[in-house]
Coordinates of C-alpha atoms and ligand atoms in Angstrom, one line a residue:
X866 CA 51.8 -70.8 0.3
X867 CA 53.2 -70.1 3.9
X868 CA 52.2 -72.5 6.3
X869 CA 49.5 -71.6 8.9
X870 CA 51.0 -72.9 12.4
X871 CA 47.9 -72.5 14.5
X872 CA 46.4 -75.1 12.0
X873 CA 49.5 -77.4 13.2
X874 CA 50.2 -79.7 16.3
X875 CA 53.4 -81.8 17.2
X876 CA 52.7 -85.2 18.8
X877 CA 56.0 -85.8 20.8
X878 CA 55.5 -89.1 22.8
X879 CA 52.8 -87.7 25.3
X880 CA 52.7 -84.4 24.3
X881 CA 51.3 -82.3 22.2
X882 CA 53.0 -79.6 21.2
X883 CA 50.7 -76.4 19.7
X884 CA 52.2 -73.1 18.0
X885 CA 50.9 -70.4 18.8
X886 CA 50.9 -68.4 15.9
X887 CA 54.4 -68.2 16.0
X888 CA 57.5 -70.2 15.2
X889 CA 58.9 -72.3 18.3
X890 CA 62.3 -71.1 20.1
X891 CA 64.6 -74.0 20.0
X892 CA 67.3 -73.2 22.3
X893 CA 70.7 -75.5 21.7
X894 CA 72.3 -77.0 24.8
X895 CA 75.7 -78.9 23.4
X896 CA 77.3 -81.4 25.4
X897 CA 80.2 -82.0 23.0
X898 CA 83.9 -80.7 23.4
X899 CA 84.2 -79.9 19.9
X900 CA 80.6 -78.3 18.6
X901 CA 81.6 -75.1 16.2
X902 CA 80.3 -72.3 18.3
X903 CA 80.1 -73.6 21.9
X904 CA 81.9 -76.3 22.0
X905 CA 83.3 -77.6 25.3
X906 CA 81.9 -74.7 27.6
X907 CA 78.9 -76.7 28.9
X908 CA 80.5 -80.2 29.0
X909 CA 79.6 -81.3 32.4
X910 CA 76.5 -81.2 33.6
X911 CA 76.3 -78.6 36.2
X912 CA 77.2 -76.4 33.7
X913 CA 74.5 -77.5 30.5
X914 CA 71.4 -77.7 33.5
X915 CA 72.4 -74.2 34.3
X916 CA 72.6 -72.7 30.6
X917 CA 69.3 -74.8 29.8
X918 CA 67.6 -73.5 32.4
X919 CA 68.7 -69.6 31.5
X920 CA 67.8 -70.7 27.5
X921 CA 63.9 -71.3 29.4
X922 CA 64.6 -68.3 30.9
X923 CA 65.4 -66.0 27.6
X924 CA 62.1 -67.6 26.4
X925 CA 63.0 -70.8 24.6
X926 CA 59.8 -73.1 23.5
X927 CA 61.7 -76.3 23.1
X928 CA 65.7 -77.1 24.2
X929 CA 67.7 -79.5 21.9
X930 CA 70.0 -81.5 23.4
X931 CA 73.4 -82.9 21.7
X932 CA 76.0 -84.5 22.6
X933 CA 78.1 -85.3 19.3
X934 CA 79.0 -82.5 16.6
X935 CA 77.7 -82.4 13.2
X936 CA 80.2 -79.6 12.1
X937 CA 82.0 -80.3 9.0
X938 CA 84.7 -83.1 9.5
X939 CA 83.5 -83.8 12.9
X940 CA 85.2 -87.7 13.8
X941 CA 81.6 -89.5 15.3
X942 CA 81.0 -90.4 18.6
X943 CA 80.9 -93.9 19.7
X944 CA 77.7 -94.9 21.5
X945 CA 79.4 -95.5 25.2
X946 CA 80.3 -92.0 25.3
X947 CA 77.9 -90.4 23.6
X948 CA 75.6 -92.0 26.6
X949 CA 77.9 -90.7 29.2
X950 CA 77.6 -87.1 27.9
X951 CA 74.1 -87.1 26.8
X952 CA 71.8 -89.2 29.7
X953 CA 73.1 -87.4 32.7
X954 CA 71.8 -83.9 31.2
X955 CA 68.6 -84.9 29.5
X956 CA 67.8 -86.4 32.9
X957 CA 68.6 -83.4 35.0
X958 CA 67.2 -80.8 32.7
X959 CA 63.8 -82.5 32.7
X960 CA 63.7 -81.7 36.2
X961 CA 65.0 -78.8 35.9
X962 CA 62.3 -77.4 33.2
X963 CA 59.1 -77.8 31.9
X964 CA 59.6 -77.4 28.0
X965 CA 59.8 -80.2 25.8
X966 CA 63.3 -81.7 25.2
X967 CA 64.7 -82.6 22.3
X968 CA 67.6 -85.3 21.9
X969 CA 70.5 -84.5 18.9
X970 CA 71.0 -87.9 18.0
X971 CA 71.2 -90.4 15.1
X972 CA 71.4 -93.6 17.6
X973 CA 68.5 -95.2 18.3
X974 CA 70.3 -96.4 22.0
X975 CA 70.9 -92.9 22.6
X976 CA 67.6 -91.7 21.9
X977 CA 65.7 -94.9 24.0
X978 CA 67.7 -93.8 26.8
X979 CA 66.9 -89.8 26.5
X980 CA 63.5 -90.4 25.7
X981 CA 63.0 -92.6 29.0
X982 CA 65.0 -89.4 30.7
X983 CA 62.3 -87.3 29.8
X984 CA 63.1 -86.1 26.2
X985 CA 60.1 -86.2 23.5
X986 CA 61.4 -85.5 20.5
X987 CA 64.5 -87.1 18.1
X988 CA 66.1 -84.6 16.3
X989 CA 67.8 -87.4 13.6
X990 CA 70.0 -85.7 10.9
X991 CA 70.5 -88.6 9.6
X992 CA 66.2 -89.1 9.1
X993 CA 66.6 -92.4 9.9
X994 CA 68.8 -93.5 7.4
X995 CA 71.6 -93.8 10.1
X996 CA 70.7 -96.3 12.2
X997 CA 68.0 -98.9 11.2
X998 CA 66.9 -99.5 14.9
X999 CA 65.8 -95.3 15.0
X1000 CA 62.3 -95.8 13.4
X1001 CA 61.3 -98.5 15.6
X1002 CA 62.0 -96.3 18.0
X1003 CA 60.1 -93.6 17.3
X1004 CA 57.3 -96.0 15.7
X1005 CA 57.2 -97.3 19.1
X1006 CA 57.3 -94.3 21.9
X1007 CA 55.3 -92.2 19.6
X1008 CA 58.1 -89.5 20.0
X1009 CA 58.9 -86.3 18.1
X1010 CA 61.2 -86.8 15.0
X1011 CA 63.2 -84.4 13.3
X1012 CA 64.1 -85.6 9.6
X1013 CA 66.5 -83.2 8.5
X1014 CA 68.1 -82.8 4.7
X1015 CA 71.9 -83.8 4.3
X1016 CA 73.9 -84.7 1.6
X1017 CA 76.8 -87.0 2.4
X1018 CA 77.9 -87.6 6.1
X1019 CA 79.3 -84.6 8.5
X1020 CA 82.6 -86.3 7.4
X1021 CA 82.4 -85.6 4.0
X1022 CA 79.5 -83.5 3.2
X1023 CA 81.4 -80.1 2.5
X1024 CA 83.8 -81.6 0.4
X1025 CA 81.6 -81.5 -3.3
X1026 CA 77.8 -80.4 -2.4
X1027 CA 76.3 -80.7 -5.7
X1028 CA 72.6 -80.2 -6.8
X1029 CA 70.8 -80.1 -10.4
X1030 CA 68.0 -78.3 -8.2
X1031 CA 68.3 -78.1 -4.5
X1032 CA 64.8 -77.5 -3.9
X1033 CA 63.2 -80.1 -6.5
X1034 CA 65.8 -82.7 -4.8
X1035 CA 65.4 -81.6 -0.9
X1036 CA 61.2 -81.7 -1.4
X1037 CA 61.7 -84.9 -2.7
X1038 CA 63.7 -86.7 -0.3
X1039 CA 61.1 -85.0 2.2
X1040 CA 58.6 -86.8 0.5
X1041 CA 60.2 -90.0 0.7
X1042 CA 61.2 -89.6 3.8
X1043 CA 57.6 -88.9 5.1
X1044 CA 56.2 -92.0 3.0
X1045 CA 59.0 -94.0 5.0
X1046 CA 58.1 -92.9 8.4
X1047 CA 54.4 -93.7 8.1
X1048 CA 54.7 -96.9 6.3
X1049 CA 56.9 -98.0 9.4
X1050 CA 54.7 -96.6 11.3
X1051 CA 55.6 -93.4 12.8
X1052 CA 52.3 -90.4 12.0
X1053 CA 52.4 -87.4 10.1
X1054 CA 51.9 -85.6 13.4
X1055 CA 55.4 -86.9 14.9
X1056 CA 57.0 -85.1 12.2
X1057 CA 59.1 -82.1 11.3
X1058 CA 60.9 -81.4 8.7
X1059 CA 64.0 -79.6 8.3
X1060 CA 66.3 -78.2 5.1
X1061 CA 69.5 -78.9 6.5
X1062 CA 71.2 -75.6 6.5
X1063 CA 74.9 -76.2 6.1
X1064 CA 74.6 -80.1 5.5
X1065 CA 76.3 -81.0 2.2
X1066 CA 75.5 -77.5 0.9
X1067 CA 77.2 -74.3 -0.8
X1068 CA 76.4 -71.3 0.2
X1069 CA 74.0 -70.7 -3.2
X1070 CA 72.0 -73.8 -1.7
X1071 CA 71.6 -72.8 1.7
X1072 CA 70.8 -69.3 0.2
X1073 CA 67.7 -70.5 -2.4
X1074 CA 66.3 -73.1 0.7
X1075 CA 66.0 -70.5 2.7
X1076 CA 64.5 -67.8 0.2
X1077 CA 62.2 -70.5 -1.1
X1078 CA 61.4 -71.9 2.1
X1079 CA 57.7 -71.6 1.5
X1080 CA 57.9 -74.5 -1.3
X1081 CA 57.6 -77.4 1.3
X1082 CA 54.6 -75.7 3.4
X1083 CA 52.3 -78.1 1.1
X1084 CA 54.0 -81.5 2.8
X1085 CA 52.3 -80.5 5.8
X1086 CA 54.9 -80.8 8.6
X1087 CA 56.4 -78.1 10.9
X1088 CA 59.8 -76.7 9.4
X1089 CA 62.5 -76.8 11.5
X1090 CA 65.6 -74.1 10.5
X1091 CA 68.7 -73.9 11.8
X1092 CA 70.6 -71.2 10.9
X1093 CA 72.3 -69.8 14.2
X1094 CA 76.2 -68.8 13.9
X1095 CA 76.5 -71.1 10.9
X1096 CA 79.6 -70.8 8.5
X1097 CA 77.6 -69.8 5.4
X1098 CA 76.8 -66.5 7.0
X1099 CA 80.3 -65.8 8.1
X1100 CA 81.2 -66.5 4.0
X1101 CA 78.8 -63.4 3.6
X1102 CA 80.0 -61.0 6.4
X1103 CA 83.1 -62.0 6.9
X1104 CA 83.3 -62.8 10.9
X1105 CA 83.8 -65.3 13.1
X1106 CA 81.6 -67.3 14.4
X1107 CA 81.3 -65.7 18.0
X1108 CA 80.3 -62.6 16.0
X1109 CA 77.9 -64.0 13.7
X1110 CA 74.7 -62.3 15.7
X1111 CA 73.5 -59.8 13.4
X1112 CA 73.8 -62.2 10.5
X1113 CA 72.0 -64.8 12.1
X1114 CA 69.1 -62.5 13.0
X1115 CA 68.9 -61.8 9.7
X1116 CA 68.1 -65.2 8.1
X1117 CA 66.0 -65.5 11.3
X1118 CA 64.0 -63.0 10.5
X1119 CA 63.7 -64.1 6.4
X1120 CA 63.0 -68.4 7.8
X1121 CA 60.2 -66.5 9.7
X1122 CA 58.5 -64.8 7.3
X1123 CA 58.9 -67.4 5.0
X1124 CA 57.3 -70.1 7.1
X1125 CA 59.6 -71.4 9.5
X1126 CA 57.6 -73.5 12.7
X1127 CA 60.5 -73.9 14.5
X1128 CA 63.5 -72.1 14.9
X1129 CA 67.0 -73.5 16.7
X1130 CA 69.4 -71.0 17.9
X1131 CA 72.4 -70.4 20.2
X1132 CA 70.9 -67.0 21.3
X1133 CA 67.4 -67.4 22.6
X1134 CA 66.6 -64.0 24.0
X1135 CA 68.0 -62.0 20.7
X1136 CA 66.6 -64.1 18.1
X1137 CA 63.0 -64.6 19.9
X1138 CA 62.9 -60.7 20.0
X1139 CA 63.5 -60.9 15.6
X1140 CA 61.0 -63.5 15.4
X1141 CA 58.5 -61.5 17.2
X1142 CA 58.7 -58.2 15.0
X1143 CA 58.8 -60.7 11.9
X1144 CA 55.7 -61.9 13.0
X1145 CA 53.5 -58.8 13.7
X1146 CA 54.9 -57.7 10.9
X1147 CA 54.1 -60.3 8.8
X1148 CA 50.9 -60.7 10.1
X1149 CA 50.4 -56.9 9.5
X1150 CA 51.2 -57.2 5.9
X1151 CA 48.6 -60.0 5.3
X1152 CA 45.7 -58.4 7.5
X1153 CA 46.9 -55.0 4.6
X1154 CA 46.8 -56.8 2.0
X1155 CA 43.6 -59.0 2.6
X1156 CA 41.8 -55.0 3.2
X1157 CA 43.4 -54.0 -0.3
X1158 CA 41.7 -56.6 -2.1
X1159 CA 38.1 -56.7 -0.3
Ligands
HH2_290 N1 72.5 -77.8 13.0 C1 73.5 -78.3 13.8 C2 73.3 -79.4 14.6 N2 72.1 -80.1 14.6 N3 69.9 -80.3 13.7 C3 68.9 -79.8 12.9 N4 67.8 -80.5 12.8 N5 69.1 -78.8 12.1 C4 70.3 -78.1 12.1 O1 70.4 -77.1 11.3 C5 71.3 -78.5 12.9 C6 71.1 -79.6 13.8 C7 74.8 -77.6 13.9 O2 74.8 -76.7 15.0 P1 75.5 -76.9 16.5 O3 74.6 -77.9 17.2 O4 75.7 -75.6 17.1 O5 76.9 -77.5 16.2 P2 77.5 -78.9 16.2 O6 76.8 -79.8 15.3 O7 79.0 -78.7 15.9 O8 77.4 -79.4 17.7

């Protein structure tokens, strides 16, 4: 089963957020000196309201704002600072755009303060089992929320990813996730879900979730993928991560076809232009197939 996105809507504080028969471009605007791709270039503000609005500009759906790395062995950010970086963009790039914005953050005083600066969605890799004040948060603003897969912390999670069955174990911490959510309140509707590509993961695990994406269609929820640049597919090609394109548009183009709702990327223009020939070509092998069998 693949999911049907015009069947789905996103309720992100006030908004609602449709998809039009297509996954969502996320583009990724880090405010962090030490992210594993971009890290440092768009530190102060100027700089992330200008490459957030040319993101809009290359077609993205939806920007995702962080302001501490989750790379491997990333030291945390302590919430002063994480404030300092994070506020002062969200703020300006809400004027600055229309699209919904998404906050990367697993502090519930970070994401108060960027949802009151115009963000609508949480993008939690910890789904809120970081910190316990998050799904009060969310219960409370009626925000977007991102509950995303990870084994271990960003400290620690490379160090011995292991799985009996990654996709039994990640649909079931989905599902417990989701029962969490809405017995403290947040709705089905606030939620996406996401495998965690490159969180506490080999490369055989982030290689079945994605070639099995279509398992967790049935649990209802968008699917967030994050792919872009990631070290998994330089272990494959053998490049660096500036010159990771071409591999990225590849597992762009298999999350699409396999179900992916939204997808977050570095390189908005080049990966929405994969996801639209995935699409009509998708869509042009079911429309075949359906006149096969009539
Ligand atoms: N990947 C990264 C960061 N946040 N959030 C979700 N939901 N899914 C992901 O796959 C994901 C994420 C890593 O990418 P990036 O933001 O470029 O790097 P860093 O964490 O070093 O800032």
């Amino acid at each position: 089963m693949v999911l049907d996105l015009r069947a789905l809507t996103l309720q992100a504080k006030g908004r609602l957020i449709g998809f039009p028969g297509r996954p969502l471009m996320m583009g990724v605007v880090n405010v962090t000196p030490d992210s594993f791709s971009d890290g440092g270039r768009y530190l102060d503000v100027e700089a992330a309201v200008t490459h957030a609005i040319q993101l809009v500009e290359e077609g993205a759906d939806l920007l995702d704002i962080g302001a501490e790395s989750t790379r491997p062995g990333a030291d945390p950010v302590d919430e002063a600072e994480e404030l300092r970086r994070a506020i002062p963009v969200v703020t300006a790039v809400a004027r600055a755009v229309t699209v919904p914005i998404s906050i990367d953050t697993s502090k519930a005083s970070v994401a108060q303060a960027a949802l009151e600066a115009g963000a609508v969605l949480v993008n939690d890799v910890t789904a809120l089992r970081g910190d316990p004040a998050m799904t009060e948060v969310i219960a409370r603003t009626g925000a977007g929320i991102v509950l995303m897969h990870m084994q271990g912390t960003p400290r620690t999670m490379q160090q011995v990813p292991h799985y009996e069955d990654v996709i039994g174990e990640v649909a079931a911490f989905f599902e417990e996730r989701i029962r969490f959510a809405t017995t403290h309140g947040i709705v089905q509707r606030q939620i996406v879900l996401d495998p965690g590509i490159g969180f506490g993961k080999l490369l055989v695990h982030n290689l079945t979730l994605l070639a099995r994406l279509q398992r967790f269609a049935c649990l209802g929820c968008p699917l967030l993928v994050g792919v872009s640049r990631k070290a998994f597919l330089g272990q494959l090609v053998d490049r660096p991560v500036q010159e990771r394109q071409w591999a990225t548009a590849a597992a762009v183009a298999m999350a699409v076809e396999r179900g992916a709702g939204i997808l977050r990327v570095h390189d908005v223009r080049a990966m929405k232009e994969v996801m639209q020939v995935t699409v009509a070509i998708s869509q042009e092998t079911t429309l075949s197939m359906k006149a096969q069998h009539a």
